[in-house]
């Protein structure tokens, strides 16, 4: 068995602001990301390569909040978070608050493979990237008019942003993220997540995306998980590892573990969002407790499926 | 029932380099930290206040690697990590790579209580501290001759540092950390951890200390945990939350869960270190798989006990 599942963020999606043309752009981007990861798996490649490639594809798509098209911080910069984990070795790499890196997931993997560390932050992470030859891109690479408009809107509404959903065109909200999970034909699981974080974020805020156990987790004994949502709640609930533990220690199925964490525990805590998950048998779950989640998936013998609501 | 347990770091401690006078200094500092936390608990204060006060006391003691006396980074600065979690509300606060903050645990608690966030990093975290009136201290506050000597020694041995224990006077090694866990008379648990990280660290490296679920976790359903050790392994093993899950989902006692994680799973992964733990009944565990761990504890009706090896 093998399979792959990806997401482009979950949250309060405003259907009224979505046009058929725009919806098709999102679905095409999701489909392309599943396809690039699936191709690697079909060629007997590793789950790690598949999730990295899928997330890279999502980072490059300017409408998702990661890599190119990431949201602006309060200081009008882009501070990017990402992480990746290998279910076979439990090796992991993560980066928080890095600027100028077009594909933070590639940097996260380099941290895993070319350093003795798991998590590098801020300017130090950029220095490491330069040290190993990853190109630093100018801020202009990350700029999109949409995200600039969102920043201006949020600054105008300062203080109320966290209390209601933001209406923009196209529809988006505060917690955009991208991520992927995969099971390869060798039975290995992997997960990766990448984000620009919250529009107008300040104070070096990091959410769950760079946190192994919270936003990302993979373990060949159980499952691979990539989360998207209100990161603070996902950190406090250690969401990704919680699903793994419910399977390993409480004997729950992937589906039951996902439902318990996303639709019960997170809801009680007040945490909006969702995740994509795959287990060692190739079962795929894509639960969310918000109005929508950009998502796509492909089981071994199925077609690529994509959905938003 | 109530109780408190603290640590001042675990690792390969060199007994030959320890003098009786120095050992007494360590034990006195550990005893003082337990005492300051215990006093709060005995006066019906909160576990959260107790762990914050105990860690603050350990941060102020120049021989422990946290706050004053933290190790030097490669750039000859001090980049501090800390986190705190409340077992009653599952609220948490954490800071990674902050400079100029004498008591990072106090900042972590302020992030928990005065921001909408859990984790703030680097310069942004310093700006938040200034925003809420926490004093920025000059680098000279953090300087100790011991840590400077250790940095010079490591730079001289560059490249070999990670491969063997470092002999200095007094005995210390690469993974110093401080932390505390407590159960108060209201039945609430809390945990806190603080560190200067690794001597000669670069690239904005953060270990497990600022990671909720890895270095710090508290939940009134199970236990409170503060870790110390080779942080990368503690992140990959999601150590603190793993113990909580083994209790909640697999029905293990605190002692059995601690033994499984510290003396079995971490050893297999190659992760050296230990942790302090307390459960809802006031049971205290202080497991470590290294040659020693600076530690102290007090159960409801016991005296204060301190130990190193």
Coordinates of N, CA and C in Angstrom, one line a residue, chain A residues 49-275:
Chain A
X49 N 11.0 12.1 0.2 CA 11.1 12.9 -1.0 C 9.7 13.3 -1.5
X50 N 8.7 12.5 -1.3 CA 7.4 12.8 -1.8 C 6.8 14.0 -1.1
X51 N 6.9 14.0 0.3 CA 6.3 15.1 1.0 C 7.1 16.4 0.8
X52 N 8.4 16.3 0.7 CA 9.2 17.5 0.4 C 8.8 18.1 -0.9
X53 N 8.7 17.2 -2.0 CA 8.3 17.7 -3.3 C 6.9 18.3 -3.3
X54 N 6.0 17.7 -2.6 CA 4.6 18.2 -2.6 C 4.5 19.5 -1.9
X55 N 5.2 19.6 -0.8 CA 5.2 20.9 0.0 C 5.9 22.0 -0.8
X56 N 7.0 21.6 -1.5 CA 7.7 22.6 -2.3 C 6.8 23.2 -3.4
X57 N 6.0 22.3 -4.0 CA 5.1 22.7 -5.0 C 4.0 23.7 -4.5
X58 N 3.6 23.4 -3.2 CA 2.6 24.2 -2.6 C 3.2 25.6 -2.2
X59 N 4.5 25.5 -1.7 CA 5.2 26.8 -1.4 C 5.3 27.7 -2.6
X60 N 5.5 27.1 -3.8 CA 5.7 27.9 -5.0 C 4.4 28.5 -5.5
X61 N 3.3 28.0 -5.1 CA 2.0 28.5 -5.6 C 1.6 29.7 -4.8
X62 N 1.5 30.9 -5.4 CA 1.4 32.1 -4.7 C 0.2 32.3 -3.9
X63 N -0.9 31.6 -4.1 CA -2.1 31.8 -3.3 C -2.1 31.1 -2.0
X64 N -1.2 30.1 -1.8 CA -1.1 29.5 -0.4 C -0.1 30.3 0.4
X65 N -0.4 30.3 1.7 CA 0.4 31.0 2.7 C 1.7 30.2 3.1
X66 N 2.6 30.2 2.2 CA 3.9 29.5 2.5 C 4.8 29.8 1.3
X67 N 6.1 30.0 1.6 CA 7.0 30.3 0.5 C 6.6 31.6 -0.2
X68 N 6.6 31.5 -1.6 CA 6.1 32.6 -2.4 C 4.6 32.8 -2.1
X69 N 4.2 34.1 -1.7 CA 2.8 34.3 -1.4 C 2.5 34.2 0.1
X70 N 3.6 34.0 0.9 CA 3.4 34.0 2.4 C 2.9 35.3 2.8
X71 N 2.2 35.3 3.9 CA 1.6 36.6 4.5 C 2.7 37.5 5.0
X72 N 2.4 38.8 5.1 CA 3.3 39.8 5.7 C 3.3 39.8 7.2
X73 N 4.4 40.0 7.8 CA 4.4 40.3 9.2 C 4.1 41.7 9.5
X74 N 4.0 42.1 10.8 CA 3.8 43.4 11.2 C 4.9 44.4 10.7
X75 N 6.1 43.9 10.5 CA 7.2 44.7 10.1 C 7.3 44.6 8.5
X76 N 6.3 44.1 7.9 CA 6.2 44.1 6.4 C 7.3 43.1 5.8
X77 N 7.7 42.1 6.6 CA 8.6 41.1 6.1 C 7.8 39.8 6.0
X78 N 8.6 38.7 5.6 CA 8.0 37.4 5.6 C 8.9 36.5 6.5
X79 N 8.3 36.0 7.5 CA 9.0 35.1 8.4 C 8.4 33.7 8.3
X80 N 9.2 32.8 7.9 CA 8.6 31.5 7.4 C 9.0 30.3 8.4
X81 N 8.1 29.4 8.6 CA 8.3 28.3 9.5 C 8.0 27.0 8.7
X82 N 8.8 25.9 9.0 CA 8.6 24.7 8.3 C 9.2 23.5 9.1
X83 N 8.7 22.3 8.8 CA 9.3 21.2 9.5 C 9.1 19.9 8.6
X84 N 9.9 18.9 8.9 CA 9.8 17.7 8.1 C 10.2 16.5 9.1
X85 N 9.6 15.4 9.0 CA 10.0 14.2 9.8 C 9.9 12.9 9.0
X86 N 10.9 12.1 9.3 CA 10.9 10.7 8.7 C 10.4 9.7 9.7
X87 N 9.4 9.0 9.3 CA 8.8 8.0 10.2 C 9.7 6.8 10.4
X88 N 10.6 6.5 9.5 CA 11.5 5.3 9.7 C 12.5 5.6 10.8
X89 N 13.2 6.7 10.7 CA 14.3 7.0 11.6 C 13.9 7.9 12.8
X90 N 12.8 8.5 12.7 CA 12.3 9.6 13.6 C 13.3 10.8 13.6
X91 N 14.0 10.9 12.5 CA 14.8 12.1 12.3 C 13.9 13.2 11.9
X92 N 14.3 14.5 12.3 CA 13.4 15.6 12.0 C 14.2 16.8 11.8
X93 N 13.7 17.8 11.0 CA 14.3 19.1 10.9 C 13.2 20.2 10.8
X94 N 13.6 21.3 11.3 CA 12.6 22.4 11.4 C 13.3 23.8 11.4
X95 N 12.5 24.7 10.9 CA 13.0 26.1 10.9 C 11.9 27.0 11.3
X96 N 12.2 28.0 12.1 CA 11.2 29.0 12.6 C 11.7 30.4 12.3
X97 N 10.8 31.2 11.8 CA 11.0 32.6 11.6 C 12.2 33.0 10.7
X98 N 12.4 32.2 9.6 CA 13.5 32.5 8.7 C 13.0 33.4 7.6
X99 N 13.8 34.3 7.1 CA 13.5 35.2 6.0 C 14.3 34.8 4.8
X100 N 13.8 35.1 3.6 CA 14.6 35.0 2.4 C 14.8 33.6 1.9
X101 N 14.1 32.7 2.4 CA 14.2 31.3 1.9 C 12.9 30.9 1.1
X102 N 13.1 30.6 -0.1 CA 11.9 30.4 -1.0 C 11.2 29.1 -0.7
X103 N 12.0 28.1 -0.3 CA 11.4 26.8 0.0 C 11.8 26.3 1.4
X104 N 11.2 26.8 2.5 CA 11.6 26.5 3.8 C 11.6 25.0 4.1
X105 N 10.7 24.2 3.4 CA 10.8 22.8 3.6 C 12.1 22.2 3.2
X106 N 12.7 22.7 2.2 CA 14.0 22.2 1.7 C 15.1 22.5 2.8
X107 N 14.9 23.7 3.4 CA 15.9 24.1 4.5 C 15.6 23.2 5.7
X108 N 14.4 22.9 6.0 CA 14.1 22.0 7.1 C 14.7 20.6 6.9
X109 N 14.6 20.1 5.7 CA 15.2 18.8 5.4 C 16.8 18.9 5.5
X110 N 17.3 20.0 5.0 CA 18.8 20.2 5.1 C 19.2 20.2 6.6
X111 N 18.4 20.9 7.4 CA 18.7 20.9 8.9 C 18.7 19.5 9.4
X112 N 17.8 18.7 9.0 CA 17.7 17.3 9.4 C 18.9 16.5 9.0
X113 N 19.3 16.7 7.8 CA 20.4 15.8 7.2 C 21.8 16.4 7.3
X114 N 21.9 17.7 7.4 CA 23.3 18.3 7.3 C 23.7 19.0 8.6
X115 N 22.9 19.0 9.6 CA 23.3 19.5 10.9 C 23.1 18.5 12.0
X116 N 23.6 18.8 13.2 CA 23.3 17.9 14.3 C 22.0 18.4 15.0
X117 N 21.3 19.3 14.4 CA 20.2 19.9 15.1 C 18.8 19.5 14.5
X118 N 17.8 19.9 15.3 CA 16.4 19.7 14.8 C 15.8 21.0 14.4
X119 N 16.0 22.0 15.3 CA 15.3 23.3 15.1 C 16.3 24.5 15.1
X120 N 16.3 25.2 14.0 CA 17.1 26.4 13.9 C 16.1 27.6 13.7
X121 N 16.4 28.8 14.3 CA 15.5 29.9 14.3 C 16.1 31.2 13.7
X122 N 15.3 32.0 13.1 CA 15.6 33.3 12.7 C 16.9 33.5 11.8
X123 N 17.6 34.6 12.1 CA 18.8 34.9 11.4 C 19.8 33.7 11.4
X124 N 19.9 33.0 12.5 CA 20.8 31.9 12.6 C 20.5 30.8 11.5
X125 N 19.2 30.6 11.3 CA 18.8 29.6 10.3 C 19.1 30.1 8.9
X126 N 19.0 31.4 8.7 CA 19.4 31.9 7.4 C 20.9 31.8 7.2
X127 N 21.7 32.0 8.2 CA 23.1 31.8 8.1 C 23.5 30.3 7.8
X128 N 22.8 29.4 8.4 CA 23.0 28.0 8.1 C 22.7 27.7 6.7
X129 N 21.5 28.3 6.2 CA 21.1 28.1 4.8 C 22.2 28.5 3.9
X130 N 22.8 29.7 4.1 CA 23.8 30.3 3.3 C 25.1 29.4 3.4
X131 N 25.4 28.9 4.6 CA 26.5 28.0 4.8 C 26.5 26.8 4.0
X132 N 25.3 26.2 3.7 CA 25.2 25.0 3.0 C 24.8 25.3 1.5
X133 N 24.7 26.6 1.1 CA 24.5 26.9 -0.3 C 23.1 27.0 -0.7
X134 N 22.1 27.2 0.2 CA 20.8 27.5 -0.2 C 20.6 29.0 -0.4
X135 N 20.1 29.3 -1.6 CA 20.0 30.7 -2.1 C 19.1 31.6 -1.2
X136 N 19.6 32.8 -0.9 CA 18.8 33.8 -0.2 C 18.1 34.6 -1.2
X137 N 16.8 34.7 -1.2 CA 16.0 35.5 -2.1 C 15.6 36.8 -1.6
X138 N 15.4 37.8 -2.4 CA 15.0 39.2 -2.0 C 13.6 39.1 -1.5
X139 N 13.2 40.1 -0.7 CA 11.8 40.2 -0.2 C 10.8 40.2 -1.3
X140 N 11.3 40.8 -2.4 CA 10.4 41.0 -3.6 C 9.9 39.7 -4.1
X141 N 10.7 38.6 -3.9 CA 10.2 37.3 -4.4 C 8.9 36.9 -3.7
X142 N 8.8 37.2 -2.4 CA 7.7 36.7 -1.6 C 6.5 37.6 -1.8
X143 N 6.7 38.8 -2.3 CA 5.6 39.8 -2.4 C 4.5 39.3 -3.3
X144 N 3.2 39.4 -2.8 CA 2.1 39.3 -3.7 C 1.1 40.4 -3.3
X145 N 0.4 41.0 -4.3 CA -0.5 42.1 -4.0 C -1.6 41.7 -3.0
X146 N -2.0 40.4 -3.1 CA -3.1 39.9 -2.3 C -2.7 40.0 -0.8
X147 N -1.5 39.5 -0.5 CA -1.0 39.5 0.9 C -0.8 40.9 1.4
X148 N -0.3 41.8 0.5 CA -0.1 43.2 0.9 C -1.5 43.8 1.3
X149 N -2.5 43.5 0.5 CA -3.8 44.1 0.7 C -4.3 43.6 2.0
X150 N -4.1 42.3 2.3 CA -4.5 41.7 3.6 C -3.9 42.3 4.8
X151 N -2.6 42.6 4.6 CA -1.9 43.3 5.7 C -2.5 44.7 6.0
X152 N -2.7 45.4 4.9 CA -3.2 46.8 5.1 C -4.6 46.7 5.7
X153 N -5.4 45.7 5.3 CA -6.7 45.6 5.9 C -6.6 45.3 7.4
X154 N -5.7 44.4 7.7 CA -5.6 44.0 9.1 C -5.1 45.1 9.9
X155 N -4.1 45.9 9.4 CA -3.6 47.0 10.2 C -4.7 48.0 10.4
X156 N -5.6 48.2 9.4 CA -6.7 49.1 9.5 C -7.7 48.6 10.6
X157 N -7.8 47.3 10.7 CA -8.8 46.8 11.7 C -8.1 46.3 13.0
X158 N -6.8 46.8 13.1 CA -6.0 46.3 14.2 C -6.7 46.1 15.5
X159 N -6.5 45.0 16.1 CA -7.1 44.7 17.4 C -8.4 43.9 17.2
X160 N -9.0 44.0 16.1 CA -10.2 43.2 15.9 C -10.0 42.0 15.1
X161 N -8.7 41.9 14.5 CA -8.4 40.8 13.6 C -8.6 39.4 14.1
X162 N -8.3 39.3 15.4 CA -8.4 37.9 16.0 C -9.8 37.5 16.3
X163 N -10.7 38.5 16.2 CA -12.1 38.2 16.7 C -13.1 37.8 15.6
X164 N -12.8 38.0 14.4 CA -13.7 37.6 13.4 C -12.9 37.3 12.1
X165 N -13.6 36.6 11.2 CA -12.9 36.2 10.0 C -12.8 37.5 9.1
X166 N -11.7 37.5 8.3 CA -11.4 38.6 7.5 C -11.9 38.4 6.1
X167 N -12.6 39.3 5.5 CA -13.1 39.2 4.2 C -12.2 39.8 3.2
X168 N -11.7 39.0 2.3 CA -10.8 39.5 1.3 C -11.1 38.8 0.0
X169 N -10.5 39.2 -1.1 CA -10.7 38.6 -2.3 C -9.4 38.2 -2.9
X170 N -9.0 36.9 -3.0 CA -9.8 35.8 -2.8 C -10.0 35.4 -1.3
X171 N -10.9 34.5 -1.0 CA -11.2 34.2 0.4 C -10.0 33.6 1.1
X172 N -9.7 34.1 2.2 CA -8.6 33.5 3.0 C -8.8 34.0 4.4
X173 N -8.1 33.4 5.3 CA -8.2 33.8 6.7 C -6.8 33.7 7.3
X174 N -6.8 33.8 8.6 CA -5.6 34.0 9.3 C -4.6 32.9 9.3
X175 N -5.1 31.6 9.2 CA -4.2 30.5 9.5 C -3.9 29.6 8.2
X176 N -3.3 30.2 7.2 CA -2.9 29.5 6.1 C -1.6 28.7 6.3
X177 N -1.6 27.5 5.8 CA -0.4 26.6 6.0 C -0.5 25.6 4.8
X178 N 0.6 25.0 4.5 CA 0.6 23.9 3.6 C 1.3 22.7 4.2
X179 N 0.9 21.5 3.7 CA 1.6 20.3 4.3 C 1.3 19.1 3.5
X180 N 2.0 18.0 3.8 CA 1.8 16.8 3.1 C 2.2 15.6 4.0
X181 N 1.6 14.5 3.8 CA 2.0 13.2 4.5 C 2.0 12.1 3.4
X182 N 2.8 11.1 3.6 CA 2.9 10.1 2.5 C 3.4 8.8 3.1
X183 N 2.9 7.7 2.5 CA 3.4 6.3 2.8 C 4.0 5.8 1.5
X184 N 5.2 5.4 1.5 CA 5.8 4.9 0.2 C 5.7 3.4 0.1
X185 N 6.2 2.9 -1.0 CA 6.0 1.4 -1.2 C 7.0 0.6 -0.4
X186 N 7.9 1.2 0.3 CA 8.8 0.5 1.2 C 8.2 0.5 2.6
X187 N 7.0 1.1 2.8 CA 6.4 1.0 4.1 C 6.8 2.2 5.0
X188 N 7.5 3.2 4.4 CA 7.9 4.3 5.3 C 7.0 5.5 5.2
X189 N 6.8 6.1 6.3 CA 5.9 7.3 6.4 C 6.8 8.6 6.5
X190 N 6.2 9.7 6.1 CA 6.9 11.0 6.3 C 5.8 12.1 6.3
X191 N 6.2 13.2 7.0 CA 5.3 14.3 7.0 C 6.1 15.6 6.9
X192 N 5.5 16.7 6.3 CA 6.1 18.0 6.2 C 5.0 19.1 6.2
X193 N 5.4 20.2 6.8 CA 4.5 21.4 6.9 C 5.3 22.6 6.7
X194 N 4.6 23.7 6.1 CA 5.3 24.9 5.9 C 4.3 26.1 5.9
X195 N 4.7 27.2 6.4 CA 3.7 28.3 6.6 C 4.4 29.7 6.6
X196 N 3.7 30.7 6.3 CA 4.1 32.1 6.6 C 3.5 32.6 7.9
X197 N 2.7 31.8 8.5 CA 2.2 32.2 9.8 C 1.0 33.1 9.7
X198 N 0.8 34.0 10.7 CA -0.4 34.9 10.7 C 0.0 36.2 10.1
X199 N -1.0 36.7 9.3 CA -0.9 38.1 8.8 C -0.7 39.0 9.9
X200 N 0.3 40.0 9.8 CA 0.5 41.0 10.8 C 1.1 40.5 12.0
X201 N 1.7 39.3 12.0 CA 2.3 38.7 13.2 C 3.5 39.5 13.6
X202 N 3.7 39.6 14.9 CA 4.9 40.3 15.4 C 5.5 39.5 16.6
X203 N 6.6 40.1 17.1 CA 7.2 39.5 18.3 C 7.8 38.2 18.0
X204 N 8.1 37.9 16.8 CA 8.8 36.6 16.5 C 7.9 35.4 16.8
X205 N 6.6 35.6 16.6 CA 5.6 34.5 16.9 C 5.8 33.3 16.0
X206 N 5.8 32.1 16.6 CA 5.8 30.9 15.8 C 4.6 30.1 16.2
X207 N 4.0 29.4 15.3 CA 2.9 28.5 15.6 C 3.3 27.1 15.7
X208 N 2.5 26.2 15.3 CA 2.8 24.8 15.4 C 3.6 24.2 14.3
X209 N 3.6 24.9 13.1 CA 4.2 24.3 11.9 C 5.7 23.9 12.1
X210 N 6.5 24.6 12.9 CA 7.9 24.2 13.1 C 8.1 23.3 14.3
X211 N 7.0 22.9 14.9 CA 7.1 22.1 16.2 C 6.8 20.7 15.9
X212 N 7.9 19.8 16.0 CA 7.7 18.4 15.9 C 6.8 17.9 17.0
X213 N 5.8 17.1 16.7 CA 4.9 16.7 17.7 C 3.6 17.5 17.7
X214 N 3.7 18.8 17.4 CA 2.5 19.6 17.3 C 2.0 19.7 15.9
X215 N 2.7 20.4 15.0 CA 2.3 20.6 13.6 C 2.6 19.4 12.7
X216 N 3.7 18.7 13.0 CA 4.2 17.7 12.2 C 4.7 16.5 13.0
X217 N 4.4 15.3 12.5 CA 4.9 14.1 13.2 C 4.8 12.9 12.2
X218 N 5.8 12.0 12.3 CA 5.7 10.8 11.5 C 6.4 9.7 12.2
X219 N 5.9 8.5 12.2 CA 6.4 7.3 13.0 C 5.9 6.1 12.3
X220 N 6.8 5.3 11.8 CA 6.4 4.1 11.1 C 5.6 3.1 11.9
X221 N 5.6 3.3 13.2 CA 4.7 2.5 14.1 C 3.2 2.8 14.0
X222 N 3.0 4.1 13.5 CA 1.6 4.6 13.6 C 1.1 5.3 12.4
X223 N 1.6 6.5 12.2 CA 1.0 7.4 11.2 C 1.9 8.6 10.9
X224 N 1.5 9.4 9.9 CA 2.2 10.6 9.6 C 1.1 11.7 9.6
X225 N 1.4 12.9 10.2 CA 0.4 13.9 10.4 C 1.0 15.3 10.0
X226 N 0.3 16.1 9.3 CA 0.6 17.5 9.0 C -0.6 18.4 9.4
X227 N -0.4 19.4 10.2 CA -1.6 20.1 10.7 C -1.7 21.5 10.1
X228 N -2.9 22.1 10.2 CA -3.1 23.5 9.8 C -4.2 24.0 10.7
X229 N -4.0 25.2 11.2 CA -5.0 25.8 12.1 C -4.4 26.8 13.0
X230 N -5.2 27.1 14.1 CA -4.8 28.1 15.0 C -3.6 27.5 15.9
X231 N -2.4 27.8 15.5 CA -1.2 27.1 16.0 C -1.1 27.0 17.4
X232 N -1.4 28.1 18.1 CA -1.3 28.1 19.6 C -2.0 26.9 20.2
X233 N -3.2 26.6 19.7 CA -4.0 25.5 20.3 C -3.4 24.2 19.9
X234 N -2.8 24.1 18.7 CA -2.2 22.9 18.2 C -1.0 22.6 19.0
X235 N -0.2 23.6 19.5 CA 0.9 23.4 20.3 C 0.5 22.9 21.7
X236 N -0.5 23.6 22.3 CA -0.9 23.2 23.6 C -1.5 21.8 23.7
X237 N -2.1 21.4 22.5 CA -2.7 20.0 22.5 C -1.8 19.0 21.9
X238 N -0.5 19.4 21.6 CA 0.5 18.5 21.0 C -0.3 17.6 19.9
X239 N -0.9 18.2 19.0 CA -1.9 17.5 18.2 C -1.4 16.3 17.4
X240 N -0.3 16.5 16.7 CA 0.2 15.5 15.8 C 0.6 14.2 16.6
X241 N 1.4 14.4 17.6 CA 1.8 13.3 18.4 C 0.7 12.7 19.2
X242 N -0.3 13.5 19.5 CA -1.5 12.9 20.3 C -2.2 11.9 19.4
X243 N -2.3 12.1 18.1 CA -2.9 11.1 17.3 C -2.1 9.8 17.2
X244 N -0.8 10.0 17.1 CA 0.1 8.8 17.1 C -0.1 8.0 18.4
X245 N -0.1 8.7 19.5 CA -0.2 8.1 20.8 C -1.6 7.4 21.0
X246 N -2.6 8.0 20.5 CA -4.0 7.4 20.6 C -4.0 6.1 19.8
X247 N -3.2 6.0 18.7 CA -3.2 4.8 18.0 C -2.3 3.8 18.7
X248 N -1.1 4.2 19.1 CA -0.1 3.3 19.7 C -0.5 2.8 21.1
X249 N -1.0 3.7 21.9 CA -1.2 3.3 23.3 C -2.7 3.0 23.6
X250 N -3.6 3.6 22.9 CA -5.0 3.3 23.2 C -5.7 2.4 22.1
X251 N -4.9 2.1 21.1 CA -5.4 1.2 20.1 C -6.5 1.7 19.1
X252 N -6.6 3.0 19.1 CA -7.6 3.6 18.2 C -7.1 3.5 16.7
X253 N -8.1 3.4 15.8 CA -7.8 3.5 14.4 C -7.4 5.0 14.1
X254 N -6.7 5.1 12.9 CA -6.4 6.5 12.5 C -7.6 7.4 12.5
X255 N -8.7 6.9 11.9 CA -9.9 7.7 11.8 C -10.5 8.1 13.2
X256 N -10.5 7.1 14.1 CA -11.0 7.4 15.4 C -10.1 8.4 16.2
X257 N -8.8 8.2 16.0 CA -7.9 9.1 16.7 C -8.0 10.5 16.1
X258 N -8.1 10.7 14.8 CA -8.3 12.0 14.2 C -9.6 12.6 14.6
X259 N -10.6 11.9 14.7 CA -11.9 12.4 15.1 C -11.8 12.9 16.5
X260 N -11.2 12.1 17.4 CA -11.2 12.5 18.8 C -10.4 13.8 19.0
X261 N -9.3 13.9 18.3 CA -8.4 15.0 18.5 C -8.9 16.3 17.8
X262 N -9.4 16.2 16.5 CA -9.8 17.4 15.8 C -11.2 17.8 16.1
X263 N -12.1 16.8 16.3 CA -13.5 17.2 16.4 C -14.0 17.1 17.9
X264 N -13.1 16.7 18.8 CA -13.5 16.7 20.2 C -12.5 17.5 21.0
X265 N -11.3 17.0 21.2 CA -10.4 17.7 22.1 C -10.1 19.1 21.6
X266 N -9.8 19.3 20.3 CA -9.5 20.7 19.8 C -10.7 21.6 19.9
X267 N -11.8 21.1 19.6 CA -13.0 21.9 19.7 C -13.3 22.4 21.1
X268 N -13.1 21.5 22.1 CA -13.3 21.8 23.5 C -12.2 22.9 24.0
X269 N -11.0 22.8 23.4 CA -10.0 23.7 23.8 C -10.2 25.1 23.1
X270 N -11.0 25.1 22.0 CA -11.2 26.3 21.2 C -10.3 26.4 20.0
X271 N -9.7 25.3 19.6 CA -8.7 25.4 18.5 C -9.3 25.0 17.1
X272 N -9.3 26.0 16.2 CA -9.9 25.8 14.9 C -8.8 25.3 13.9
X273 N -9.2 24.3 13.1 CA -8.2 23.9 12.1 C -8.5 22.5 11.7
X274 N -7.5 21.8 11.1 CA -7.6 20.5 10.6 C -6.2 19.9 10.4
X275 N -6.2 18.7 9.7 CA -4.9 18.1 9.4 C -5.1 17.0 8.4

